[in-house]
PDB file of C-alpha atoms in Angstrom:
ATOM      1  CA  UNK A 129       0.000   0.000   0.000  1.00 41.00           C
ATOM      2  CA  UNK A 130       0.836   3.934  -0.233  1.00 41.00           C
ATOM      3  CA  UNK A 131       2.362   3.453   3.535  1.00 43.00           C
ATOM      4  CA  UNK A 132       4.576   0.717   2.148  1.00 47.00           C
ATOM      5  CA  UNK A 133       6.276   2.742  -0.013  1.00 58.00           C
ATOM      6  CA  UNK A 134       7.126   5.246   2.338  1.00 79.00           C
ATOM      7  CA  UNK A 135      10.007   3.250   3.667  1.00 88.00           C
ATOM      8  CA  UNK A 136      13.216   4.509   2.471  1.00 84.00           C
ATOM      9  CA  UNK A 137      15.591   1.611   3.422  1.00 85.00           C
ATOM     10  CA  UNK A 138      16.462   0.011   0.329  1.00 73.00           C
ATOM     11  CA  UNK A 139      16.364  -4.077  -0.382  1.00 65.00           C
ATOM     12  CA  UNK A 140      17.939  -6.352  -2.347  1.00 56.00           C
ATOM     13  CA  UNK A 141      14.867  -7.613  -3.870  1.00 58.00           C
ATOM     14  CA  UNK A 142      12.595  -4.894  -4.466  1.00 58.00           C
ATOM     15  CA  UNK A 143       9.632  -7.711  -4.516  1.00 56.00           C
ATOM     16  CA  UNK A 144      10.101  -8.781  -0.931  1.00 59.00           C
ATOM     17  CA  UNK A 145       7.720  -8.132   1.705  1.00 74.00           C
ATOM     18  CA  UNK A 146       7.693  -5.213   3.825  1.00 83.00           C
ATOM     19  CA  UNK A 147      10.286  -4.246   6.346  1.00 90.00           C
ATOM     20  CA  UNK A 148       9.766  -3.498   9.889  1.00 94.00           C
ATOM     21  CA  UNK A 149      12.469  -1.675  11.308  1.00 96.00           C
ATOM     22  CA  UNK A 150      13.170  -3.126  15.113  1.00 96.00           C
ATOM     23  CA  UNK A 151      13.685   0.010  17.381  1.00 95.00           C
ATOM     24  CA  UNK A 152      16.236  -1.703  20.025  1.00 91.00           C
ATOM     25  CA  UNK A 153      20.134  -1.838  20.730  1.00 87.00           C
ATOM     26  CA  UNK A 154      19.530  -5.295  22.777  1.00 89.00           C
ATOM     27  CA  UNK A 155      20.599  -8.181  20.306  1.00 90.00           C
ATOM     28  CA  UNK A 156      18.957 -10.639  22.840  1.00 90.00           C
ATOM     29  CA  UNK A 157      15.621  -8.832  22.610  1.00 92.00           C
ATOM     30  CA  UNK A 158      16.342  -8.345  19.041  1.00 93.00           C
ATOM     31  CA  UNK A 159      16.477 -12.112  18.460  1.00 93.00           C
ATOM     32  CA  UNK A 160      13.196 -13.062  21.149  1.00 93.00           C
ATOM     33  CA  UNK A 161      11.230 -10.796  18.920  1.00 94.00           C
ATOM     34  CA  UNK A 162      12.432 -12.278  15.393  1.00 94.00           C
ATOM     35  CA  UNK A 163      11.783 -15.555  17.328  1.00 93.00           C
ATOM     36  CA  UNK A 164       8.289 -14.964  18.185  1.00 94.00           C
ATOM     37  CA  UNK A 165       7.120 -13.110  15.143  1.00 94.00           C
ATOM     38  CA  UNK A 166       9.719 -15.048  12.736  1.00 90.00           C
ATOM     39  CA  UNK A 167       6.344 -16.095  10.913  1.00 91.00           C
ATOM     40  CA  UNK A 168       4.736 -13.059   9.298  1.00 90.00           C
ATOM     41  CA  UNK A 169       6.920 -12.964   6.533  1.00 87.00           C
ATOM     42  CA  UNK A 170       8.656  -9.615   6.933  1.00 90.00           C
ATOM     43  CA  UNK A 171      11.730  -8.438   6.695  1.00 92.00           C
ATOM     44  CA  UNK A 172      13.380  -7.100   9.937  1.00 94.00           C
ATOM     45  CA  UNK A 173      15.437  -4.212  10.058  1.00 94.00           C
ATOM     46  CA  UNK A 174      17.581  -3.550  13.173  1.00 95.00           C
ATOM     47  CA  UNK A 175      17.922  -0.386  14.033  1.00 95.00           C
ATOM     48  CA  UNK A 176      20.855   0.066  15.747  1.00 91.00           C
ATOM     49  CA  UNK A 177      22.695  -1.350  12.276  1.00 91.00           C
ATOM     50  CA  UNK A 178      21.807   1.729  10.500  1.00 93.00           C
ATOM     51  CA  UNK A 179      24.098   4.183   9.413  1.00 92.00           C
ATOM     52  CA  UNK A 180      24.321   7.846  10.949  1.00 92.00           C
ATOM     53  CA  UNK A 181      20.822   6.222  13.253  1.00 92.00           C
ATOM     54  CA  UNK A 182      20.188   9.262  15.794  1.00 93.00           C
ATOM     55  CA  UNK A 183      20.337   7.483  19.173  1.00 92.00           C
ATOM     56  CA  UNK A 184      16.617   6.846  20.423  1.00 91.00           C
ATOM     57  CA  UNK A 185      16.226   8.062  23.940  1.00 85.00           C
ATOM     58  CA  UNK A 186      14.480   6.375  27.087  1.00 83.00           C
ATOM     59  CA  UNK A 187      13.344   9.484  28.942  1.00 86.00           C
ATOM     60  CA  UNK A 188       9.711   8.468  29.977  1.00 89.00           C
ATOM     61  CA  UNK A 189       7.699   7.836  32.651  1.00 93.00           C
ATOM     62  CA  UNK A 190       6.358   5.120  31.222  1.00 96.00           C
ATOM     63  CA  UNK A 191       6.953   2.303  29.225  1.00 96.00           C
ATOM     64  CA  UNK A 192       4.388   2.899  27.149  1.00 96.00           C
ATOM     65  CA  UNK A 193       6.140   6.874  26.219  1.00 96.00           C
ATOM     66  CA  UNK A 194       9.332   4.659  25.897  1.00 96.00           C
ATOM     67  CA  UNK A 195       8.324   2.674  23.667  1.00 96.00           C
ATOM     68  CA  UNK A 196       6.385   5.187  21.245  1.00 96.00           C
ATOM     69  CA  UNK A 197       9.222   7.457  21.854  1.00 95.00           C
ATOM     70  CA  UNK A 198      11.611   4.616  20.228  1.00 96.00           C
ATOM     71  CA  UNK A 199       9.422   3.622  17.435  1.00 96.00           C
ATOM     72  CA  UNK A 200       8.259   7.011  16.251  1.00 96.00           C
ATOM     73  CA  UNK A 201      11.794   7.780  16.303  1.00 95.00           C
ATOM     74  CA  UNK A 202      12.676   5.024  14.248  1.00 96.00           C
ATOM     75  CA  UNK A 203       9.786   5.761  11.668  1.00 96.00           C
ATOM     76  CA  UNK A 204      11.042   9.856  11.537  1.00 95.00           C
ATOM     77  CA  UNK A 205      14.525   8.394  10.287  1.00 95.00           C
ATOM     78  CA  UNK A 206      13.352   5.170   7.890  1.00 95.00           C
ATOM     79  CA  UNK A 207      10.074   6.000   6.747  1.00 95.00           C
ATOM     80  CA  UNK A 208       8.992   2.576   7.065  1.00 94.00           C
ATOM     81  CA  UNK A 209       7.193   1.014   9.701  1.00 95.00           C
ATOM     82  CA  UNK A 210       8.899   0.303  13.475  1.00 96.00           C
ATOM     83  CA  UNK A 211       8.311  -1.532  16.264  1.00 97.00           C
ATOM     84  CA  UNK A 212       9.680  -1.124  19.751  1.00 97.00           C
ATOM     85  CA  UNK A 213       9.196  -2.452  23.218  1.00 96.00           C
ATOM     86  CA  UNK A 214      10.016  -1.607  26.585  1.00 95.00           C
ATOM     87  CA  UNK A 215       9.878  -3.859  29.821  1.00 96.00           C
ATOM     88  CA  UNK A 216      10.210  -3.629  33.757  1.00 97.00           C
ATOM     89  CA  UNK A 217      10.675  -5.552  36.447  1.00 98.00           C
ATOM     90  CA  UNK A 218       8.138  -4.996  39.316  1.00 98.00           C
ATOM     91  CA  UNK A 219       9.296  -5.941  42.668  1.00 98.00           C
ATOM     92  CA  UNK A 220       5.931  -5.727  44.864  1.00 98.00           C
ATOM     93  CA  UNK A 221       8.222  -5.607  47.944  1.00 98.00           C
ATOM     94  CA  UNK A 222       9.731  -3.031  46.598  1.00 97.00           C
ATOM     95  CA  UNK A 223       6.414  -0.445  45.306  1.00 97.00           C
ATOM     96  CA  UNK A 224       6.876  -1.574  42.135  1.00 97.00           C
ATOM     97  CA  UNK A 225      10.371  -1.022  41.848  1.00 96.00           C
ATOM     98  CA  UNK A 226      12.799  -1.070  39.464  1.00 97.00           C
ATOM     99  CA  UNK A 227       9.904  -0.374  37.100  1.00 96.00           C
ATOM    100  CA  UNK A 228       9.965   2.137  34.286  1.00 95.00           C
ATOM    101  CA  UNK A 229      14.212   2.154  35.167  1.00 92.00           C
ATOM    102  CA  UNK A 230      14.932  -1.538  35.107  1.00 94.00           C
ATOM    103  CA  UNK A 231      17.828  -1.075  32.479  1.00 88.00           C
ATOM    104  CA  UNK A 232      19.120   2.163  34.223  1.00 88.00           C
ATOM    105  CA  UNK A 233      18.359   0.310  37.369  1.00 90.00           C
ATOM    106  CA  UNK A 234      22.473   1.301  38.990  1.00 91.00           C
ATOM    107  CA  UNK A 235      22.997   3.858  36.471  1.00 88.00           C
ATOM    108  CA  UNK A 236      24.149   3.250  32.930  1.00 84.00           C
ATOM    109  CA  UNK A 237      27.745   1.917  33.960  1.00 89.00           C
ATOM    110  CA  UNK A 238      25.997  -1.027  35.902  1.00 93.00           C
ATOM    111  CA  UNK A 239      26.117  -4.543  34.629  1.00 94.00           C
ATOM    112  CA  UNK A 240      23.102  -7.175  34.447  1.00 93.00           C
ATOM    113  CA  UNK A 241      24.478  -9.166  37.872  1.00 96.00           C
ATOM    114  CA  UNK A 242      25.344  -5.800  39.594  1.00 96.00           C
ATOM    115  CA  UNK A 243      21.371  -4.848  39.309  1.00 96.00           C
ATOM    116  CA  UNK A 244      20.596  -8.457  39.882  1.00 97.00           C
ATOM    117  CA  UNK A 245      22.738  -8.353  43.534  1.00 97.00           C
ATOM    118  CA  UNK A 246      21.536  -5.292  44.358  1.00 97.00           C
ATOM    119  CA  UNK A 247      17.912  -6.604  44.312  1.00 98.00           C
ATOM    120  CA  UNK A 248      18.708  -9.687  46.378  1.00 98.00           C
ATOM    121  CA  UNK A 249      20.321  -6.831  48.659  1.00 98.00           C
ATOM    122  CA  UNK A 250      17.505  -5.511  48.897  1.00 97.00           C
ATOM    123  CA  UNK A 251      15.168  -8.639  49.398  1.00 98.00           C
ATOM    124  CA  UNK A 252      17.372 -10.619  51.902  1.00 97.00           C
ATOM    125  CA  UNK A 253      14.754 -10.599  54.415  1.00 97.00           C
ATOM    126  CA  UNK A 254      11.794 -10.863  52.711  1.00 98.00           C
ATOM    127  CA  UNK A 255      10.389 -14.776  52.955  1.00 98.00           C
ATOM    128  CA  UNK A 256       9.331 -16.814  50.024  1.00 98.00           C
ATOM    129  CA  UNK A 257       5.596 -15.077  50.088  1.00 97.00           C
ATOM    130  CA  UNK A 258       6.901 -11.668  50.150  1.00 98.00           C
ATOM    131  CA  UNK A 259       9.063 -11.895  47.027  1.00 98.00           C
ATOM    132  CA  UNK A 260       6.662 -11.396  44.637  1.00 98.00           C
ATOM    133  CA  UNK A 261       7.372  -9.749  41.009  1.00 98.00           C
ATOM    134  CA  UNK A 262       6.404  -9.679  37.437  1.00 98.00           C
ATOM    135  CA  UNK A 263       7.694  -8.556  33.898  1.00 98.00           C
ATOM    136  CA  UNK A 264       5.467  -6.019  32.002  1.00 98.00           C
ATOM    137  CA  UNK A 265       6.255  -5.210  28.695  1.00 97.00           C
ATOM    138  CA  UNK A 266       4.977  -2.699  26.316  1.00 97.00           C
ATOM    139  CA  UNK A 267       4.749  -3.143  22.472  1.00 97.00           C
ATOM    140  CA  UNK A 268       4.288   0.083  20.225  1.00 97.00           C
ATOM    141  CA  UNK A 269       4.254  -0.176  16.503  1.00 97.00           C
ATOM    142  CA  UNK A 270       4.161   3.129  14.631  1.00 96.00           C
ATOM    143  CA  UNK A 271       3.822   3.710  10.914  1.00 93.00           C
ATOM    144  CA  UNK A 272       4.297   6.813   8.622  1.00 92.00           C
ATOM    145  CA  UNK A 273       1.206   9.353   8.559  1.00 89.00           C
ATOM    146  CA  UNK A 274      -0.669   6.693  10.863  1.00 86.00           C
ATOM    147  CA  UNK A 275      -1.622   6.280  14.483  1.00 87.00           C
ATOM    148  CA  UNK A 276       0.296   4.288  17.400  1.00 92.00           C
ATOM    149  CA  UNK A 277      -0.691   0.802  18.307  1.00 96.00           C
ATOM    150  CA  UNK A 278       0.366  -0.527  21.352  1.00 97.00           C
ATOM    151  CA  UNK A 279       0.027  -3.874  23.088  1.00 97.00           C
ATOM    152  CA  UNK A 280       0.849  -5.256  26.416  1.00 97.00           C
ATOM    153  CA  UNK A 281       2.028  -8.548  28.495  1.00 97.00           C
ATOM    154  CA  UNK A 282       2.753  -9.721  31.869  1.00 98.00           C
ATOM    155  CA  UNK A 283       4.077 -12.876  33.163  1.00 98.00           C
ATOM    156  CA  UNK A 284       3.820 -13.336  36.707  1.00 98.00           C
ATOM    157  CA  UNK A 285       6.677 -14.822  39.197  1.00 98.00           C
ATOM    158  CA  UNK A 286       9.134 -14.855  42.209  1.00 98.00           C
ATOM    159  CA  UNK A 287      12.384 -13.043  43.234  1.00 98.00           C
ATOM    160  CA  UNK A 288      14.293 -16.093  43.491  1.00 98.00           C
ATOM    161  CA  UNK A 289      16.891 -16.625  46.380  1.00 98.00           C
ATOM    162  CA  UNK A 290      19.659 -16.773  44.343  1.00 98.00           C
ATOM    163  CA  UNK A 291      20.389 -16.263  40.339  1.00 98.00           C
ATOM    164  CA  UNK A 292      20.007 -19.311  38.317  1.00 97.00           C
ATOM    165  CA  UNK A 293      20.730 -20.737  35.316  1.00 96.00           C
ATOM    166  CA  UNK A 294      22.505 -18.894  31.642  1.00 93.00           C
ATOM    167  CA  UNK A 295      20.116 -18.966  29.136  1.00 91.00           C
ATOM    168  CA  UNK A 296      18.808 -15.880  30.066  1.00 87.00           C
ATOM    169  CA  UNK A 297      19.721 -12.345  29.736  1.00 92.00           C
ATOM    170  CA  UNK A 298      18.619  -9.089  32.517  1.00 94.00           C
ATOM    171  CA  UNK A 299      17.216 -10.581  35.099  1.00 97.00           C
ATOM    172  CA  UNK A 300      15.876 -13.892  33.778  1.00 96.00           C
ATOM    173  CA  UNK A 301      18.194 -15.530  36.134  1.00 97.00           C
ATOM    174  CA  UNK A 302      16.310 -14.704  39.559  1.00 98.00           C
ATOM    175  CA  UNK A 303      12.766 -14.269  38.013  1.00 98.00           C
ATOM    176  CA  UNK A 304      11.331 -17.766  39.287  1.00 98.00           C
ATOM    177  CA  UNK A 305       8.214 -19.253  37.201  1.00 98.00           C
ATOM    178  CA  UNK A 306       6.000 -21.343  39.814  1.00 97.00           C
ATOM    179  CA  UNK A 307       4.355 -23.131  37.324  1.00 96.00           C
ATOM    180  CA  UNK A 308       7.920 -24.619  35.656  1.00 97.00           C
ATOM    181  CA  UNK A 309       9.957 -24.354  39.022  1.00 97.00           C
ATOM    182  CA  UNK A 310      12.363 -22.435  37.044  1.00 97.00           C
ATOM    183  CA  UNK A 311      13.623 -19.469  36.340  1.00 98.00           C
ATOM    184  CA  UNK A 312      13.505 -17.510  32.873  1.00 96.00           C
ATOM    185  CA  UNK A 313      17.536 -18.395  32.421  1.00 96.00           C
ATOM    186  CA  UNK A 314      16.533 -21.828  33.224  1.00 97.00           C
ATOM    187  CA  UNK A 315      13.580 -22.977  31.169  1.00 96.00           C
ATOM    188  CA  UNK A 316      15.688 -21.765  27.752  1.00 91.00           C
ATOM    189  CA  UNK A 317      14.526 -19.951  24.689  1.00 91.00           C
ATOM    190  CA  UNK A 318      12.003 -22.119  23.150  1.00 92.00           C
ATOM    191  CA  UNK A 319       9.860 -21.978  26.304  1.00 94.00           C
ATOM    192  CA  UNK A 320      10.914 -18.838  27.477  1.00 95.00           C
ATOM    193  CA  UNK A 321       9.273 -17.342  23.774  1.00 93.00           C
ATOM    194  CA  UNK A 322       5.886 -18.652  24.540  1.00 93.00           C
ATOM    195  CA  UNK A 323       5.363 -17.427  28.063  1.00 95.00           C
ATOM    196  CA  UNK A 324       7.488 -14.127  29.201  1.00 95.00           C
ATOM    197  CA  UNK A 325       5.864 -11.228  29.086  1.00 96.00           C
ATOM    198  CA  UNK A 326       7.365 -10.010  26.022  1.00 95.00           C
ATOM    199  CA  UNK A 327       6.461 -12.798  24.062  1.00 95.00           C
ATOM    200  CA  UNK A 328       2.716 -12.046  25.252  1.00 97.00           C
ATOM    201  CA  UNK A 329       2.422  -8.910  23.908  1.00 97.00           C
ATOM    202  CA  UNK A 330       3.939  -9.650  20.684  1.00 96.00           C
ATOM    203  CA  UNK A 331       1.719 -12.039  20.028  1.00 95.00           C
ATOM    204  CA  UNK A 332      -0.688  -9.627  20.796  1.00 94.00           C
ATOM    205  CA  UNK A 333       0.146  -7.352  18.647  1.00 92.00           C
ATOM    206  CA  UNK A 334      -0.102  -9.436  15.798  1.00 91.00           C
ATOM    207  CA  UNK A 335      -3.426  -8.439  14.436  1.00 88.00           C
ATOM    208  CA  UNK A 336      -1.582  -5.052  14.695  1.00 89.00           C
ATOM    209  CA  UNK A 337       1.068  -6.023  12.402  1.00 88.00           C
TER     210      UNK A 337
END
């Protein structure tokens, strides 16, 4: 269609289906979402492999502003259609935090297992019960001249004691699943892309897309 042709990213084969430019620097979330939505026959663009790509900023209070924010920007430099996400951890113990700041969680010089000690700092006397959490994550998919769509998912779970397994990436490793008796860095992709939270609302957003 007329939106189509807006994209300005060109292709090797001018016949092939539509790109979708992927609004992320994460290569692990880049490949979860190729994963998941691997079937609808697009073409996906990464982002962050774009030349002279203005960096796409994180400055909401939301994730829902964070993710438009990162696929709007996306669209303004490509012209073709993008799609972003952005997820949280939500301690309960904690109101909720790291929330909206779960990658800044530290500050930006902080690795994955210094934010992932730092919460079992924080949790070290909280029983079983009281170490409740879940992932949110917040799909937006913008297009050129057209409106936002957004779409959302939460999987529920536990602050483990202690991080396990490697599969994983952020903190998969102490996000325990009750129902597998596993954590996210435990349980491995395959299952991991049919019941985190990100994989929820991708699929929801497939009618979207």
């Amino acid at each position: 269609g007329s939106r189509r042709s807006n994209c300005r990213l060109t292709t090797a084969n001018p016949a092939s289906t539509m790109k979708i430019v992927l609004a992320t620097r994460n290569p692990h979330k880049f490949r979860e979402i190729t994963a998941i939505l691997g079937d609808l026959g697009v073409e996906w663009v990464p982002y962050s492999t774009l030349a002279d790509a203005p960096v796409l900023k994180e400055e909401g209070s939301s994730l829902r502003e964070n993710a438009a924010a990162k696929a709007e920007g996306a669209v303004a430099f490509t012209g073709c259609v993008a799609l972003a996400e952005d997820s949280a951890l939500e301690v309960d113990a904690l109101g909720g935090a790291p929330g909206v700041r779960s990658s800044r969680f530290l500050g930006e010089g902080a690795t994955d297992d210094d934010r992932i000690q730092e919460i079992l700092k924080q949790l070290r006397t909280y029983p079983w019960h009281g170490r409740t959490t879940r992932f949110r994550c917040v799909v937006a998919v913008a297009q050129p001249g057209g409106p936002r769509e957004f779409a959302e998912g939460v999987c529920e779970g536990y602050i483990a004691w202690e991080p396990r397994g490697t599969a994983g990436f952020g903190y998969d490793p102490i996000f325990y699943v009750p129902e597998y008796r596993q954590t996210l860095a435990e349980i491995g992709p395959a299952l991991k892309n049919r019941i985190s939270h990100r994989a929820k609302a991708l699929e929801a957003c497939r009618g979207i897309l």
